[in-house]
Amino acid sequence: KLPMTRPMPDWFLRRTPDNHLLLDFYNINGIYRVVVLEEQNQLRIEHIRNSTWLFLEDIHAATLGDRNAPGLIRVWAIWNEVAMWALLWFCATDAYLWLATRPRFAFAWAGLLAGSAALAMLWRWFR
């Protein structure tokens, strides 16, 4: 029952060079590496922590489609899902408000063109 870990698939089991069973349990904070020392009937557990940037990358990759995720991660995934839909809704309503109130405002056209160009460049860059 290591905190925030997912079940390990059977195909992920492997052995160390000393022929000890090695289990890596991944979570958003890093890896719990468990080495089963069969001769001594002991477990050696190491906690390898993620960097802050890797933690942020992992936590923002949480989705509702991950059925094996722990409860707290699923709550975060719901929060992210709501935030993404809210952002899309804000963009859609903002476009409507802009078209309804500022169609002849030159600064609004400049902002629209600059924002569209920035979006196109970022899309091209990260694609």
Short mmCIF file of the C-alpha atoms (twelve columns), coordinates in Angstrom:
data_MODEL
# 
_entry.id   MODEL 
# 
loop_
_atom_site.group_PDB 
_atom_site.id 
_atom_site.type_symbol 
_atom_site.label_atom_id 
_atom_site.label_alt_id 
_atom_site.label_comp_id 
_atom_site.label_asym_id 
_atom_site.label_seq_id 
_atom_site.Cartn_x 
_atom_site.Cartn_y 
_atom_site.Cartn_z 
_atom_site.pdbx_PDB_model_num 
ATOM 1   C CA . LYS A 1   0.000   0.000   0.000   1 
ATOM 2   C CA . LEU A 2   2.528   2.599   -1.097  1 
ATOM 3   C CA . PRO A 3   0.849   6.014   -1.323  1 
ATOM 4   C CA . MET A 4   -0.458  7.267   -4.672  1 
ATOM 5   C CA . THR A 5   0.837   4.292   -6.685  1 
ATOM 6   C CA . ARG A 6   -0.879  2.404   -9.450  1 
ATOM 7   C CA . PRO A 7   -1.039  -1.388  -9.709  1 
ATOM 8   C CA . MET A 8   2.011   -2.882  -11.383 1 
ATOM 9   C CA . PRO A 9   1.450   -4.950  -14.512 1 
ATOM 10  C CA . ASP A 10  2.834   -8.513  -14.490 1 
ATOM 11  C CA . TRP A 11  5.076   -7.869  -17.491 1 
ATOM 12  C CA . PHE A 12  6.934   -5.165  -15.527 1 
ATOM 13  C CA . LEU A 13  8.611   -7.584  -13.107 1 
ATOM 14  C CA . ARG A 14  12.367  -7.839  -13.503 1 
ATOM 15  C CA . ARG A 15  15.517  -8.919  -11.661 1 
ATOM 16  C CA . THR A 16  18.606  -7.077  -10.469 1 
ATOM 17  C CA . PRO A 17  22.115  -8.286  -11.450 1 
ATOM 18  C CA . ASP A 18  22.196  -10.037 -8.036  1 
ATOM 19  C CA . ASN A 19  19.013  -11.926 -9.057  1 
ATOM 20  C CA . HIS A 20  16.750  -10.066 -6.598  1 
ATOM 21  C CA . LEU A 21  13.219  -9.238  -7.661  1 
ATOM 22  C CA . LEU A 22  12.947  -5.522  -8.537  1 
ATOM 23  C CA . LEU A 23  9.627   -3.690  -8.450  1 
ATOM 24  C CA . ASP A 24  9.191   -0.041  -9.456  1 
ATOM 25  C CA . PHE A 25  5.965   1.594   -8.282  1 
ATOM 26  C CA . TYR A 26  5.432   4.874   -10.107 1 
ATOM 27  C CA . ASN A 27  3.470   7.814   -8.747  1 
ATOM 28  C CA . ILE A 28  3.362   11.561  -9.334  1 
ATOM 29  C CA . ASN A 29  6.030   12.182  -6.698  1 
ATOM 30  C CA . GLY A 30  8.545   9.741   -8.156  1 
ATOM 31  C CA . ILE A 31  9.274   6.039   -7.887  1 
ATOM 32  C CA . TYR A 32  9.141   3.637   -4.977  1 
ATOM 33  C CA . ARG A 33  11.799  1.076   -5.878  1 
ATOM 34  C CA . VAL A 34  11.296  -2.164  -3.944  1 
ATOM 35  C CA . VAL A 35  13.941  -4.864  -4.009  1 
ATOM 36  C CA . VAL A 36  12.819  -8.229  -2.656  1 
ATOM 37  C CA . LEU A 37  15.719  -9.838  -0.791  1 
ATOM 38  C CA . GLU A 38  14.403  -13.397 -0.842  1 
ATOM 39  C CA . GLU A 39  17.254  -14.992 1.126   1 
ATOM 40  C CA . GLN A 40  16.801  -12.582 4.069   1 
ATOM 41  C CA . ASN A 41  12.971  -12.370 3.821   1 
ATOM 42  C CA . GLN A 42  13.280  -8.577  3.628   1 
ATOM 43  C CA . LEU A 43  12.294  -5.694  1.405   1 
ATOM 44  C CA . ARG A 44  14.544  -2.758  0.601   1 
ATOM 45  C CA . ILE A 45  12.480  0.307   -0.327  1 
ATOM 46  C CA . GLU A 46  13.956  3.409   -1.925  1 
ATOM 47  C CA . HIS A 47  11.995  6.550   -2.710  1 
ATOM 48  C CA . ILE A 48  13.311  8.305   -5.809  1 
ATOM 49  C CA . ARG A 49  11.702  11.756  -5.900  1 
ATOM 50  C CA . ASN A 50  10.753  13.628  -9.062  1 
ATOM 51  C CA . SER A 51  11.994  17.125  -9.704  1 
ATOM 52  C CA . THR A 52  9.439   19.906  -9.357  1 
ATOM 53  C CA . TRP A 53  9.118   20.225  -13.134 1 
ATOM 54  C CA . LEU A 54  8.550   16.511  -13.648 1 
ATOM 55  C CA . PHE A 55  5.965   16.518  -10.834 1 
ATOM 56  C CA . LEU A 56  4.101   19.381  -12.547 1 
ATOM 57  C CA . GLU A 57  4.270   17.532  -15.870 1 
ATOM 58  C CA . ASP A 58  2.909   14.323  -14.321 1 
ATOM 59  C CA . ILE A 59  0.117   15.960  -12.326 1 
ATOM 60  C CA . HIS A 60  -1.133  17.882  -15.355 1 
ATOM 61  C CA . ALA A 61  -1.162  14.709  -17.443 1 
ATOM 62  C CA . ALA A 62  -3.809  13.139  -15.185 1 
ATOM 63  C CA . THR A 63  -7.002  12.337  -17.076 1 
ATOM 64  C CA . LEU A 64  -10.361 10.824  -16.282 1 
ATOM 65  C CA . GLY A 65  -9.530  7.919   -18.583 1 
ATOM 66  C CA . ASP A 66  -6.971  6.547   -16.112 1 
ATOM 67  C CA . ARG A 67  -9.137  4.112   -14.158 1 
ATOM 68  C CA . ASN A 68  -6.228  2.857   -12.024 1 
ATOM 69  C CA . ALA A 69  -5.305  6.278   -10.669 1 
ATOM 70  C CA . PRO A 70  -5.680  6.874   -6.924  1 
ATOM 71  C CA . GLY A 71  -8.678  8.880   -5.725  1 
ATOM 72  C CA . LEU A 72  -6.803  12.123  -5.141  1 
ATOM 73  C CA . ILE A 73  -5.353  12.021  -8.661  1 
ATOM 74  C CA . ARG A 74  -8.828  11.395  -10.100 1 
ATOM 75  C CA . VAL A 75  -10.164 14.433  -8.209  1 
ATOM 76  C CA . TRP A 76  -7.332  16.498  -9.697  1 
ATOM 77  C CA . ALA A 77  -8.193  15.104  -13.157 1 
ATOM 78  C CA . ILE A 78  -11.833 16.179  -12.700 1 
ATOM 79  C CA . TRP A 79  -10.623 19.639  -11.657 1 
ATOM 80  C CA . ASN A 80  -8.434  19.869  -14.784 1 
ATOM 81  C CA . GLU A 81  -11.286 18.692  -17.002 1 
ATOM 82  C CA . VAL A 82  -13.645 21.332  -15.603 1 
ATOM 83  C CA . ALA A 83  -10.939 23.987  -15.995 1 
ATOM 84  C CA . MET A 84  -10.330 23.069  -19.660 1 
ATOM 85  C CA . TRP A 85  -14.035 23.204  -20.520 1 
ATOM 86  C CA . ALA A 86  -14.368 26.512  -18.654 1 
ATOM 87  C CA . LEU A 87  -11.443 27.932  -20.609 1 
ATOM 88  C CA . LEU A 88  -13.039 26.863  -23.903 1 
ATOM 89  C CA . TRP A 89  -16.329 28.399  -22.791 1 
ATOM 90  C CA . PHE A 90  -14.577 31.655  -21.851 1 
ATOM 91  C CA . CYS A 91  -12.901 31.786  -25.268 1 
ATOM 92  C CA . ALA A 92  -16.167 31.167  -27.114 1 
ATOM 93  C CA . THR A 93  -18.142 33.745  -25.146 1 
ATOM 94  C CA . ASP A 94  -15.286 36.243  -25.409 1 
ATOM 95  C CA . ALA A 95  -15.252 35.870  -29.195 1 
ATOM 96  C CA . TYR A 96  -18.997 36.518  -29.253 1 
ATOM 97  C CA . LEU A 97  -18.669 39.568  -26.995 1 
ATOM 98  C CA . TRP A 98  -15.831 40.926  -29.091 1 
ATOM 99  C CA . LEU A 99  -17.779 40.509  -32.331 1 
ATOM 100 C CA . ALA A 100 -20.904 42.015  -30.770 1 
ATOM 101 C CA . THR A 101 -19.281 45.101  -29.220 1 
ATOM 102 C CA . ARG A 102 -15.964 45.954  -30.913 1 
ATOM 103 C CA . PRO A 103 -16.123 45.154  -34.642 1 
ATOM 104 C CA . ARG A 104 -14.729 48.582  -35.642 1 
ATOM 105 C CA . PHE A 105 -12.150 49.000  -32.853 1 
ATOM 106 C CA . ALA A 106 -8.654  48.878  -34.471 1 
ATOM 107 C CA . PHE A 107 -6.906  47.790  -31.246 1 
ATOM 108 C CA . ALA A 108 -9.240  44.780  -31.035 1 
ATOM 109 C CA . TRP A 109 -8.332  43.736  -34.586 1 
ATOM 110 C CA . ALA A 110 -4.627  44.114  -33.780 1 
ATOM 111 C CA . GLY A 111 -5.073  41.977  -30.649 1 
ATOM 112 C CA . LEU A 112 -6.969  39.347  -32.622 1 
ATOM 113 C CA . LEU A 113 -4.264  39.184  -35.299 1 
ATOM 114 C CA . ALA A 114 -1.412  39.088  -32.736 1 
ATOM 115 C CA . GLY A 115 -3.133  36.399  -30.675 1 
ATOM 116 C CA . SER A 116 -3.915  34.313  -33.770 1 
ATOM 117 C CA . ALA A 117 -0.313  34.614  -35.001 1 
ATOM 118 C CA . ALA A 118 1.043   33.625  -31.570 1 
ATOM 119 C CA . LEU A 119 -1.310  30.635  -31.422 1 
ATOM 120 C CA . ALA A 120 -0.280  29.523  -34.921 1 
ATOM 121 C CA . MET A 121 3.430   29.835  -34.066 1 
ATOM 122 C CA . LEU A 122 3.029   27.891  -30.803 1 
ATOM 123 C CA . TRP A 123 0.978   25.201  -32.536 1 
ATOM 124 C CA . ARG A 124 3.635   24.861  -35.229 1 
ATOM 125 C CA . TRP A 125 6.461   24.851  -32.683 1 
ATOM 126 C CA . PHE A 126 4.956   22.209  -30.362 1 
ATOM 127 C CA . ARG A 127 3.481   20.025  -33.076 1 
# 
